[in-house]
PDB file of C-alpha atoms in Angstrom:
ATOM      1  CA  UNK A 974     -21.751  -4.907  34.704  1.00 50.00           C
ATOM      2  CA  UNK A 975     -22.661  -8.427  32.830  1.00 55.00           C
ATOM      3  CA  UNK A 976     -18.350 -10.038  31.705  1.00 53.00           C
ATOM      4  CA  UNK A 977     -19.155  -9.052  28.078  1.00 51.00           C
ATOM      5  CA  UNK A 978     -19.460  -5.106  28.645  1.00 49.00           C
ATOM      6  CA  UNK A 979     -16.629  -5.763  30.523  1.00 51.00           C
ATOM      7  CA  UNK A 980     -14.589  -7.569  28.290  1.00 50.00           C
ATOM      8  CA  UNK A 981     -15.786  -4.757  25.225  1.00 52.00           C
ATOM      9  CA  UNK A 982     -14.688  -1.798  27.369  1.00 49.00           C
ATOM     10  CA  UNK A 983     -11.051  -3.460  28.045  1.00 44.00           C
ATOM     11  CA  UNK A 984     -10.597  -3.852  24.766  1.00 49.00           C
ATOM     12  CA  UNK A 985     -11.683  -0.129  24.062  1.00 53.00           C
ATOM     13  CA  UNK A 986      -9.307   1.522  26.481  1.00 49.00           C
ATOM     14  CA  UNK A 987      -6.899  -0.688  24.849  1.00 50.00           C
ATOM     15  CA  UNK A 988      -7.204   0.867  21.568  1.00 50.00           C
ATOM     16  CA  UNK A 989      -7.682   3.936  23.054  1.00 48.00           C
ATOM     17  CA  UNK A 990      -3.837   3.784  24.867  1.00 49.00           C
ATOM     18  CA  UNK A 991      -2.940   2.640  21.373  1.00 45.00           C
ATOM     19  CA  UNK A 992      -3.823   5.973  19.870  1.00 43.00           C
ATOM     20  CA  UNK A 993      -2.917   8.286  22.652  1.00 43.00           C
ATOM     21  CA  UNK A 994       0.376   7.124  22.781  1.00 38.00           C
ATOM     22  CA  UNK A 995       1.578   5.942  19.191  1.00 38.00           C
ATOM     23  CA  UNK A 996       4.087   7.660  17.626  1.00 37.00           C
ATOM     24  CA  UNK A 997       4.034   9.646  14.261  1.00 36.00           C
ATOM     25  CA  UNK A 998       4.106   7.426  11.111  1.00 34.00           C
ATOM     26  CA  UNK A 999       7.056   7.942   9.718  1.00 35.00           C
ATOM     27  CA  UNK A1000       9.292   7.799  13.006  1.00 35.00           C
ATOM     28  CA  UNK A1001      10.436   4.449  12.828  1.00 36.00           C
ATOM     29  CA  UNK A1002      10.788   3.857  16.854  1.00 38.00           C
ATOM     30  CA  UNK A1003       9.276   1.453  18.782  1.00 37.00           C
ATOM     31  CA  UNK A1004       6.479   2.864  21.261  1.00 41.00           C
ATOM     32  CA  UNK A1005       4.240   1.768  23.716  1.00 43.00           C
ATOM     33  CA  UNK A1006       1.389   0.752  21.545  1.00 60.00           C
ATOM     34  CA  UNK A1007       3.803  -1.622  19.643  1.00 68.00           C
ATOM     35  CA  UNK A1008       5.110  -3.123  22.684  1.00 68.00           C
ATOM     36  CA  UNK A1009       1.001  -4.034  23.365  1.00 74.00           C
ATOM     37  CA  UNK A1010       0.962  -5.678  20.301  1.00 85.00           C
ATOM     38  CA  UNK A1011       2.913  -8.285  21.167  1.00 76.00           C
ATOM     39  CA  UNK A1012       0.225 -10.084  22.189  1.00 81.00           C
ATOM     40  CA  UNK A1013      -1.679 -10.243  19.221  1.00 87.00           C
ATOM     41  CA  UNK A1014       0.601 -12.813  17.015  1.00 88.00           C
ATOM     42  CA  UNK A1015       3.667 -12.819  14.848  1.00 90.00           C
ATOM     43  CA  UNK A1016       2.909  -9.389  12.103  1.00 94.00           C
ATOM     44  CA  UNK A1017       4.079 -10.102   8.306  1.00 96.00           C
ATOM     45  CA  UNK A1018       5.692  -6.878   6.768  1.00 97.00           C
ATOM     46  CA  UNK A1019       4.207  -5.211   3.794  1.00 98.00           C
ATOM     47  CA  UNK A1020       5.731  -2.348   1.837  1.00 98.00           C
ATOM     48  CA  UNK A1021       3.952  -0.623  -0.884  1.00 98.00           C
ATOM     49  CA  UNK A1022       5.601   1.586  -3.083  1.00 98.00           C
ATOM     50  CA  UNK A1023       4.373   3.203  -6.144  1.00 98.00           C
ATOM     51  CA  UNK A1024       6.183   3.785  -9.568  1.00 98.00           C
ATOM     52  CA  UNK A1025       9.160   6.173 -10.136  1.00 98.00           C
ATOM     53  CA  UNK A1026       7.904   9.173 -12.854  1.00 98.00           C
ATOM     54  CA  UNK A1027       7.031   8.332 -15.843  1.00 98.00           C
ATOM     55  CA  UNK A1028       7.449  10.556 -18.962  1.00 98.00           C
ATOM     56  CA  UNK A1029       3.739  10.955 -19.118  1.00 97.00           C
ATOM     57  CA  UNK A1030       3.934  12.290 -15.229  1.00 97.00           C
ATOM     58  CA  UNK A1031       6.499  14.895 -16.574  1.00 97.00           C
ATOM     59  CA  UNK A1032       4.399  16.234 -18.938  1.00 96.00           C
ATOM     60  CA  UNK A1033       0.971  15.684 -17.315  1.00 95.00           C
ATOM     61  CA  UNK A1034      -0.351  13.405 -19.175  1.00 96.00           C
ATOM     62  CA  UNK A1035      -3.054  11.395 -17.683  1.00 94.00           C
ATOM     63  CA  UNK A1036      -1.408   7.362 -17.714  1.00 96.00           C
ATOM     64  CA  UNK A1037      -4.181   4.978 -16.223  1.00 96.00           C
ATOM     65  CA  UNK A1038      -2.923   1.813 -18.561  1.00 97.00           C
ATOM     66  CA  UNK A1039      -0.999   3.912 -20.808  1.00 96.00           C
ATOM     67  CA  UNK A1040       2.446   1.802 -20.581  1.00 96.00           C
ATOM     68  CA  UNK A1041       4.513   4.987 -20.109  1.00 96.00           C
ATOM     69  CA  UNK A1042       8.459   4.481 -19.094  1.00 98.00           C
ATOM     70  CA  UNK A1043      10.534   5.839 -16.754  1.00 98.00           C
ATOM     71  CA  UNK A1044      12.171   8.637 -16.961  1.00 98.00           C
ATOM     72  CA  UNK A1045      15.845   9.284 -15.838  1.00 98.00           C
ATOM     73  CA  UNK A1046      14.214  11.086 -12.395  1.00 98.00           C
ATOM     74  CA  UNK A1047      11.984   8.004 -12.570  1.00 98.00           C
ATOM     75  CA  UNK A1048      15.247   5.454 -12.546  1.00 98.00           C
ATOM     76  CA  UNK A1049      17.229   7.756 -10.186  1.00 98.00           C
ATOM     77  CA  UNK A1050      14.033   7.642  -7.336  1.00 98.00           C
ATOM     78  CA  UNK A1051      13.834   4.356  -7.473  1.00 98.00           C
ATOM     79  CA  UNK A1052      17.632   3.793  -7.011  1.00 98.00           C
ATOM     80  CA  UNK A1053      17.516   6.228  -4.531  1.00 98.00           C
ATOM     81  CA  UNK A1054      14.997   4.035  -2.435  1.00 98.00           C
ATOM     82  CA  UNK A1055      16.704   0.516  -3.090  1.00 98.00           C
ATOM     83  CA  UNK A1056      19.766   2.050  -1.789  1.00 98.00           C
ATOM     84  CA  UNK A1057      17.627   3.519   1.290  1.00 98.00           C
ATOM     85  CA  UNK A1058      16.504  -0.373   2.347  1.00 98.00           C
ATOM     86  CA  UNK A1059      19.257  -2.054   0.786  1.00 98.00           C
ATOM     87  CA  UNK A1060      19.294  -4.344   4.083  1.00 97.00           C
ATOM     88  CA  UNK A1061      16.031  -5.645   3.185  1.00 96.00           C
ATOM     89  CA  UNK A1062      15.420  -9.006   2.052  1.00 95.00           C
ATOM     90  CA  UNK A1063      11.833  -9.424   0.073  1.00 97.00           C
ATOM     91  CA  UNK A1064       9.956 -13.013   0.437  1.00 95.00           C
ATOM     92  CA  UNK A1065       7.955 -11.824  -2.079  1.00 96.00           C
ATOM     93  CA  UNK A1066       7.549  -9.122  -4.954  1.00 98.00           C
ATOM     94  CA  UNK A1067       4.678  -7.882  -6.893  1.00 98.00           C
ATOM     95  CA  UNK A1068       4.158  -5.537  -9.576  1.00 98.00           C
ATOM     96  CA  UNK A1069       1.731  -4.466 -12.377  1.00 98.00           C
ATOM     97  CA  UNK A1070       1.506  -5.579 -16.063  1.00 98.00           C
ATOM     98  CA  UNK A1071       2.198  -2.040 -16.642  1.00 98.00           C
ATOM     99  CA  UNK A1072       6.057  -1.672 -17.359  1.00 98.00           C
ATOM    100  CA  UNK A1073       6.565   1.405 -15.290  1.00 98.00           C
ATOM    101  CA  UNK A1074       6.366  -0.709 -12.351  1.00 98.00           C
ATOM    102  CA  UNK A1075       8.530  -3.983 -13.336  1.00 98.00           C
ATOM    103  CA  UNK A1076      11.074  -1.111 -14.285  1.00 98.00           C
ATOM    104  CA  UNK A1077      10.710   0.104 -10.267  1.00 98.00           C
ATOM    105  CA  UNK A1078      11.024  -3.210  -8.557  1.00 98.00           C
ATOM    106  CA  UNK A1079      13.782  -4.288 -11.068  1.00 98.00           C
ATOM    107  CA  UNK A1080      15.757  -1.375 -10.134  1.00 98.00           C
ATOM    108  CA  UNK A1081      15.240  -1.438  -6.659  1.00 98.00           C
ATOM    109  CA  UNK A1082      16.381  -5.336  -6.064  1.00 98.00           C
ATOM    110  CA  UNK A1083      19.368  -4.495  -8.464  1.00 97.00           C
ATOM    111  CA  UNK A1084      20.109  -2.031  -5.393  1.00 98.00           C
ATOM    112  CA  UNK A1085      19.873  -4.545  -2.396  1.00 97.00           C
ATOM    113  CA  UNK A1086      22.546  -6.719  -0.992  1.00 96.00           C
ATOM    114  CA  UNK A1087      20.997  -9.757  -0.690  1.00 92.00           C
ATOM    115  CA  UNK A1088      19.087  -9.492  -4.241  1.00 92.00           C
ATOM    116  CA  UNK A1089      19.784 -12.818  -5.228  1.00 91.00           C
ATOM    117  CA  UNK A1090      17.474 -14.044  -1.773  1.00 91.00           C
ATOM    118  CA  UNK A1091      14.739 -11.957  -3.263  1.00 93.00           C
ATOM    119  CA  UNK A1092      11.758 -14.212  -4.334  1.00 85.00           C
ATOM    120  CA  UNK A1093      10.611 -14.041  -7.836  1.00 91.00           C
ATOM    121  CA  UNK A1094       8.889 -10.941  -8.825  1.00 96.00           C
ATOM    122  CA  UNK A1095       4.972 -11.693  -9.672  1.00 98.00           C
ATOM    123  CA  UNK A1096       2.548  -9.971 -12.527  1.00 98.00           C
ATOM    124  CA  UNK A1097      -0.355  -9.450 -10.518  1.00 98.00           C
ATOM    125  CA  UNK A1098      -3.433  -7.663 -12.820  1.00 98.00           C
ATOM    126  CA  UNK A1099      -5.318  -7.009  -9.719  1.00 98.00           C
ATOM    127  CA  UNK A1100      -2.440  -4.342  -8.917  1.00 98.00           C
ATOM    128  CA  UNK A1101      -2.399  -2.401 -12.181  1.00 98.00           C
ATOM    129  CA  UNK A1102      -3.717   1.328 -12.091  1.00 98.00           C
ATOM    130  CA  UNK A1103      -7.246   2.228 -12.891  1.00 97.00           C
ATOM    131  CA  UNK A1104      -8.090   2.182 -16.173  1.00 96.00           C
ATOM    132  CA  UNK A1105      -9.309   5.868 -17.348  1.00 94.00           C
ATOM    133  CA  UNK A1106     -10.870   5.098 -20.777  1.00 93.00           C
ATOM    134  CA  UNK A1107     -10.457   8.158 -23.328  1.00 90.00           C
ATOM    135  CA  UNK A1108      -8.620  10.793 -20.468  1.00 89.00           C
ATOM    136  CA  UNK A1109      -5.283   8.683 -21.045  1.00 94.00           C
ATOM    137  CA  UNK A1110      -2.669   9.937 -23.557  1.00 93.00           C
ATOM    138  CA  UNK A1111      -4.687  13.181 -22.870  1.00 90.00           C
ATOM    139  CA  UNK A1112      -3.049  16.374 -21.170  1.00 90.00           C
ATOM    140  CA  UNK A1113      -4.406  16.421 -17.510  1.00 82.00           C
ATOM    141  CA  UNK A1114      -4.899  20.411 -18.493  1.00 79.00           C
ATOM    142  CA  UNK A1115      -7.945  19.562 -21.484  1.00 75.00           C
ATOM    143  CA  UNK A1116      -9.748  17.099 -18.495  1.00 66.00           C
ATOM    144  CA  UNK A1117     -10.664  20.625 -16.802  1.00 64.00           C
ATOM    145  CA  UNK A1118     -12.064  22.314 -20.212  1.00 59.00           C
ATOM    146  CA  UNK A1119     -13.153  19.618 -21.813  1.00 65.00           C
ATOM    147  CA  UNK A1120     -17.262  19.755 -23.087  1.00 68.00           C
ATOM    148  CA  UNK A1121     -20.091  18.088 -20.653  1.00 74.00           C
ATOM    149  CA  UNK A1122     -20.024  14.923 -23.957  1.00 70.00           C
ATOM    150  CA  UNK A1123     -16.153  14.654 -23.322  1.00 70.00           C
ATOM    151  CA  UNK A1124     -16.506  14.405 -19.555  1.00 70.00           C
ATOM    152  CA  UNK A1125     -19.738  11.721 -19.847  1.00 80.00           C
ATOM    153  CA  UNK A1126     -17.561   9.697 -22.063  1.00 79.00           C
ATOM    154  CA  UNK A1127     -14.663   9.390 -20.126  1.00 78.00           C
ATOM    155  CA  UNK A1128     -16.702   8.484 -17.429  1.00 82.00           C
ATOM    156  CA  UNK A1129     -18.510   5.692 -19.054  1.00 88.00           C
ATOM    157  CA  UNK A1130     -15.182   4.262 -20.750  1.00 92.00           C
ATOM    158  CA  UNK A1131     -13.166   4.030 -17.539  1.00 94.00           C
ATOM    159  CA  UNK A1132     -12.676   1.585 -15.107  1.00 97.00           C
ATOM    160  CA  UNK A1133     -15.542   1.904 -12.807  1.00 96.00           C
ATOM    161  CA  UNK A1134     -14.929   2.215  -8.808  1.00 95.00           C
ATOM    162  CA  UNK A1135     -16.668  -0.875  -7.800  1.00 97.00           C
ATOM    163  CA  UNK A1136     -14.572  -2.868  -9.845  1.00 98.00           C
ATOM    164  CA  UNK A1137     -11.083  -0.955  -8.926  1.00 98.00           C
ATOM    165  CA  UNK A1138     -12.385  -2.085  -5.309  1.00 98.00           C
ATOM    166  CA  UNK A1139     -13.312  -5.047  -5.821  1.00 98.00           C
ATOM    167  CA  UNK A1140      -9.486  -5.552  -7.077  1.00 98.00           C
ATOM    168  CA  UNK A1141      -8.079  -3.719  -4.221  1.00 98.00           C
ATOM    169  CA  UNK A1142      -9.928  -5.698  -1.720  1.00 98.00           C
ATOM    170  CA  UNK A1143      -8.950  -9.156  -3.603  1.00 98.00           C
ATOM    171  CA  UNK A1144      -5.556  -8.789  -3.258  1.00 98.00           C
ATOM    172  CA  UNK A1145      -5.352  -6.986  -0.068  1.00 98.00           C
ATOM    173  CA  UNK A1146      -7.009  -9.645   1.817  1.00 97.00           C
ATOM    174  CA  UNK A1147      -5.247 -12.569   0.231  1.00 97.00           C
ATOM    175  CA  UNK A1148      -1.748 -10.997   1.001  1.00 97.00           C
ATOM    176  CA  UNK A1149      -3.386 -10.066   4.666  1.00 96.00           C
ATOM    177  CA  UNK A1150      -3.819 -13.966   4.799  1.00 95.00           C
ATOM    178  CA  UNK A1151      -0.328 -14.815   4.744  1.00 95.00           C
ATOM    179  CA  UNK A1152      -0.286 -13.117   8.603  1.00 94.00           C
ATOM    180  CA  UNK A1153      -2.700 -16.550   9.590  1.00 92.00           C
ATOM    181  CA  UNK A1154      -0.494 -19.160   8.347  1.00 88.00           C
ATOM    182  CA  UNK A1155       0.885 -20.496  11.455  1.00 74.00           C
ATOM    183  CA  UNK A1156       4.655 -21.863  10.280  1.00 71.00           C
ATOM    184  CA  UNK A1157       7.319 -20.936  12.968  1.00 64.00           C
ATOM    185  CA  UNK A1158       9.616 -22.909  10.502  1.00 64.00           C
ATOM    186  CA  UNK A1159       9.216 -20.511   7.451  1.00 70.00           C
ATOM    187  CA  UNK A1160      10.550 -17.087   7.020  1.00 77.00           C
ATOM    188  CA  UNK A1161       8.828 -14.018   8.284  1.00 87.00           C
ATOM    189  CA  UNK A1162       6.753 -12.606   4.926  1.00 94.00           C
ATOM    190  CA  UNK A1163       8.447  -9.041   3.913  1.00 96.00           C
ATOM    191  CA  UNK A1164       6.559  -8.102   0.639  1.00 97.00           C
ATOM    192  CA  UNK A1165       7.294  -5.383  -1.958  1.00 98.00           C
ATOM    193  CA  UNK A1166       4.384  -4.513  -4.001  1.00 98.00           C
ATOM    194  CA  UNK A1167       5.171  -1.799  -6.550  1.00 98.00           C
ATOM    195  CA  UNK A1168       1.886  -0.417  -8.030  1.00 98.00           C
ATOM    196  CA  UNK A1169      -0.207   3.026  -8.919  1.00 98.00           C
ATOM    197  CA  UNK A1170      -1.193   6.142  -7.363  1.00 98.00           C
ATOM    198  CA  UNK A1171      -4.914   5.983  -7.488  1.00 97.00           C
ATOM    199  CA  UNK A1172      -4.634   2.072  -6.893  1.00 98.00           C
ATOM    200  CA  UNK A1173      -2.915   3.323  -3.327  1.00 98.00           C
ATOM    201  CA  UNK A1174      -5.439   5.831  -2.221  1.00 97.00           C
ATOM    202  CA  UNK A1175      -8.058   3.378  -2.971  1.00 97.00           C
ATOM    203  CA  UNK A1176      -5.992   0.881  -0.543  1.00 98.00           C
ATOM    204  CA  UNK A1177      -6.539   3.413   2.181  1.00 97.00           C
ATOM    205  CA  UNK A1178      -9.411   3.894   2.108  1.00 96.00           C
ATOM    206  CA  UNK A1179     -10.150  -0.204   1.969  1.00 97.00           C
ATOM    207  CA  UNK A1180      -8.024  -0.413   5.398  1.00 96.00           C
ATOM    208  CA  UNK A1181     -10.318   2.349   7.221  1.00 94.00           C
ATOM    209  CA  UNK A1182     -13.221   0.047   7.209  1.00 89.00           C
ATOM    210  CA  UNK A1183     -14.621  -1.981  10.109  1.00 85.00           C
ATOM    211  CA  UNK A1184     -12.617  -5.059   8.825  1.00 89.00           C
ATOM    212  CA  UNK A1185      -9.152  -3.518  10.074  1.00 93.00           C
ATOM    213  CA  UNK A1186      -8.105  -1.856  13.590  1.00 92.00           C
ATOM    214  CA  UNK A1187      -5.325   1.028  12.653  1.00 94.00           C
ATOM    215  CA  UNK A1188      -2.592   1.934  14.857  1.00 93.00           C
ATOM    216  CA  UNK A1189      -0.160   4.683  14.187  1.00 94.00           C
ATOM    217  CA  UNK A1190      -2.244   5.705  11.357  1.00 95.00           C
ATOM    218  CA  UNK A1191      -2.730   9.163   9.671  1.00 94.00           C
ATOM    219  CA  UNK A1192      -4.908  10.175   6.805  1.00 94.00           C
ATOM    220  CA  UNK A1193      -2.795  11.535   3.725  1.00 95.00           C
ATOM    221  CA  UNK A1194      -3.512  14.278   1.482  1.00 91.00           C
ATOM    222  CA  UNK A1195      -3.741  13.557  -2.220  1.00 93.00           C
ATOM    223  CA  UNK A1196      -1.914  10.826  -3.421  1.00 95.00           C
ATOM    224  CA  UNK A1197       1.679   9.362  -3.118  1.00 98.00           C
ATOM    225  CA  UNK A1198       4.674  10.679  -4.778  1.00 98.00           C
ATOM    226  CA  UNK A1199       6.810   8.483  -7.110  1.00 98.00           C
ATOM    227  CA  UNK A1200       8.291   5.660  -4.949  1.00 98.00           C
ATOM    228  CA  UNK A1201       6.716   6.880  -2.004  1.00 98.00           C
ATOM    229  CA  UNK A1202       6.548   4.107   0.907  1.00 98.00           C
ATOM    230  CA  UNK A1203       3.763   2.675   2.312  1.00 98.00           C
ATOM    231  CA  UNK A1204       4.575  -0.133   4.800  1.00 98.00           C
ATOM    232  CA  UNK A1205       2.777  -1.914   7.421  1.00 98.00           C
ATOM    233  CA  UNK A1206       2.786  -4.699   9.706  1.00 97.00           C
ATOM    234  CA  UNK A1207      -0.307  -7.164   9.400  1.00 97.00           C
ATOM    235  CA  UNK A1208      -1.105  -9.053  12.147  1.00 95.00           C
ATOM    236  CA  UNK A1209      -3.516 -12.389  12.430  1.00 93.00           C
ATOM    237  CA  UNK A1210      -7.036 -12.154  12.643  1.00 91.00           C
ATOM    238  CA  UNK A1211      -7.525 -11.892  16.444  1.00 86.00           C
ATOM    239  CA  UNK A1212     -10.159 -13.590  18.547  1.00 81.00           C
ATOM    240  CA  UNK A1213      -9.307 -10.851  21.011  1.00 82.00           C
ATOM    241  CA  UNK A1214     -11.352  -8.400  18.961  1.00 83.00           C
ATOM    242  CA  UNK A1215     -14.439  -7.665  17.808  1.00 76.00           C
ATOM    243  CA  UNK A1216     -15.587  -9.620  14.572  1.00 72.00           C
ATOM    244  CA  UNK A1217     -12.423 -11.064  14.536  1.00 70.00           C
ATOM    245  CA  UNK A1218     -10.707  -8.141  12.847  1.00 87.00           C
ATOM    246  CA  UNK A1219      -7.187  -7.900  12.592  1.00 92.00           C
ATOM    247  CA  UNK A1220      -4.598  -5.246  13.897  1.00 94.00           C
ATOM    248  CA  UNK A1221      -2.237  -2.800  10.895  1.00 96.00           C
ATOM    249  CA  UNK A1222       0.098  -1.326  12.019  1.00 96.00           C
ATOM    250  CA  UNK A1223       1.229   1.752  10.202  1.00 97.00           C
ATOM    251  CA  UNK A1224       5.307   2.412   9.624  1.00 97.00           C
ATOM    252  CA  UNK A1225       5.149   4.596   6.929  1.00 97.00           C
ATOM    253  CA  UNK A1226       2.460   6.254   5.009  1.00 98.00           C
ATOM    254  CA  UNK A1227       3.374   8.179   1.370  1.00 98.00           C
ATOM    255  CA  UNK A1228       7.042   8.182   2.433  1.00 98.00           C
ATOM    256  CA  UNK A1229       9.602   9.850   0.548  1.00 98.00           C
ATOM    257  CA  UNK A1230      11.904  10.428   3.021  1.00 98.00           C
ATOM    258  CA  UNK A1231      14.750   8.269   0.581  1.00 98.00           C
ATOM    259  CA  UNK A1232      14.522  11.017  -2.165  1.00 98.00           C
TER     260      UNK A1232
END
């Protein structure tokens, strides 16, 4: 066998061990795999979270960019999650333009000890929901007897998925970039990004392409649950692997264990 089929089947039993033997997502201890990925750099922490319920999720009404607040379940989940990682200490903070998430983040730093360390929180458009044109302010109910011209035109005045991707994709890989800046001196990245339910799935399905190697991953139904918990580790873009992909590791997927 010629070094490089050698070196390419290493690295799949590798992955391989990583899958047999990684632990559910949600579980929170260390296992083998993770001990393996020591060698494959220093991982920045990422926690995705989307909004508390809205008013408009309490009565089914389809949201999108409608700036719907929370509501007093809305305020009370997202307590109930600051209070869950109130050890945490964010480097960073993103949110929406869309109120429903500044009111999220705001209430879940006012919930953590060491608040004041928090770093500023960020307006980032390229985190907002997708827009869904004529459907919002409407009952999710009419969407499924609505007439073939309704239907046509709330496809052609929404957001289209190429450009929801495209805005995924843009700030997924410049927060993934933060793993290759190679600063012992600086503080490990731990970033809170509160955002939107279809913006989330849409983030899943970015990571399952050829760019990113998974570990303790599992596909989730539907979409999250207010303030469900999404959090990875990111590592570096590894020369170990092929096309120079880099390793996420999954610690949570749609987690609402806090509520």
């Amino acid at each position: 066998m010629t070094g490089k089929f050698c070196q390419q089947l290493v690295l799949n039993l590798f992955f391989l061990q990583i899958l047999t033997f990684g632990a559910s997502a949600c579980s929170g201890k260390e296992t083998n795999s993770r001990k393996e990925l020591s060698g494959f750099g220093q991982p920045i922490q990422v926690m995705f979270v989307r909004h508390g319920q809205t008013h408009a999720n309490k009565y089914g009404i389809t949201q999108g960019l409608l700036n719907s607040l929370l509501t007093e379940k809305g305020k009370l989940q997202a307590q109930k999650l600051g209070q869950h990682i109130s050890n945490e200490t964010f480097t960073r903070v993103y949110t929406s333009n869309l109120t429903r998430t500044r009111q999220t983040a705001d209430i879940i730093l006012k919930n953590l000890e060491n608040a004041s360390s928090c770093g500023p929180i960020i307006e980032d458009l390229r985190v907002r929901e997708k827009g869904l044109g004529v459907l919002e302010g409407m009952k999710r109910t009419v969407h499924k007897i609505s007439s073939p011209n309704i239907k046509n035109l709330a496809r052609s005045s929404a957001e289209t998925k190429k450009n929801l991707q495209k805005r995924v994709r843009s700030f997924f890989d410049e927060i993934c970039g933060l793993a290759d800046v190679e600063d012992k001196s600086s503080q490990r990245e731990n970033i809170l990004v509160v955002t939107h339910g279809i913006w989330l799935g849409q983030l899943i399905k970015y990571v399952k392409s050829d760019k990113f190697k998974l570990v303790n991953f599992r596909n989730p139904k539907g979409y999250s649950r207010n303030t469900g918990v999404t959090r990875m580790e990111v590592y570096p873009v590894s020369k170990k692997l092929p096309h120079h992909s880099r390793i996420i590791d999954f610690l949570s997927i749609y987690d609402v264990s806090h509520l």
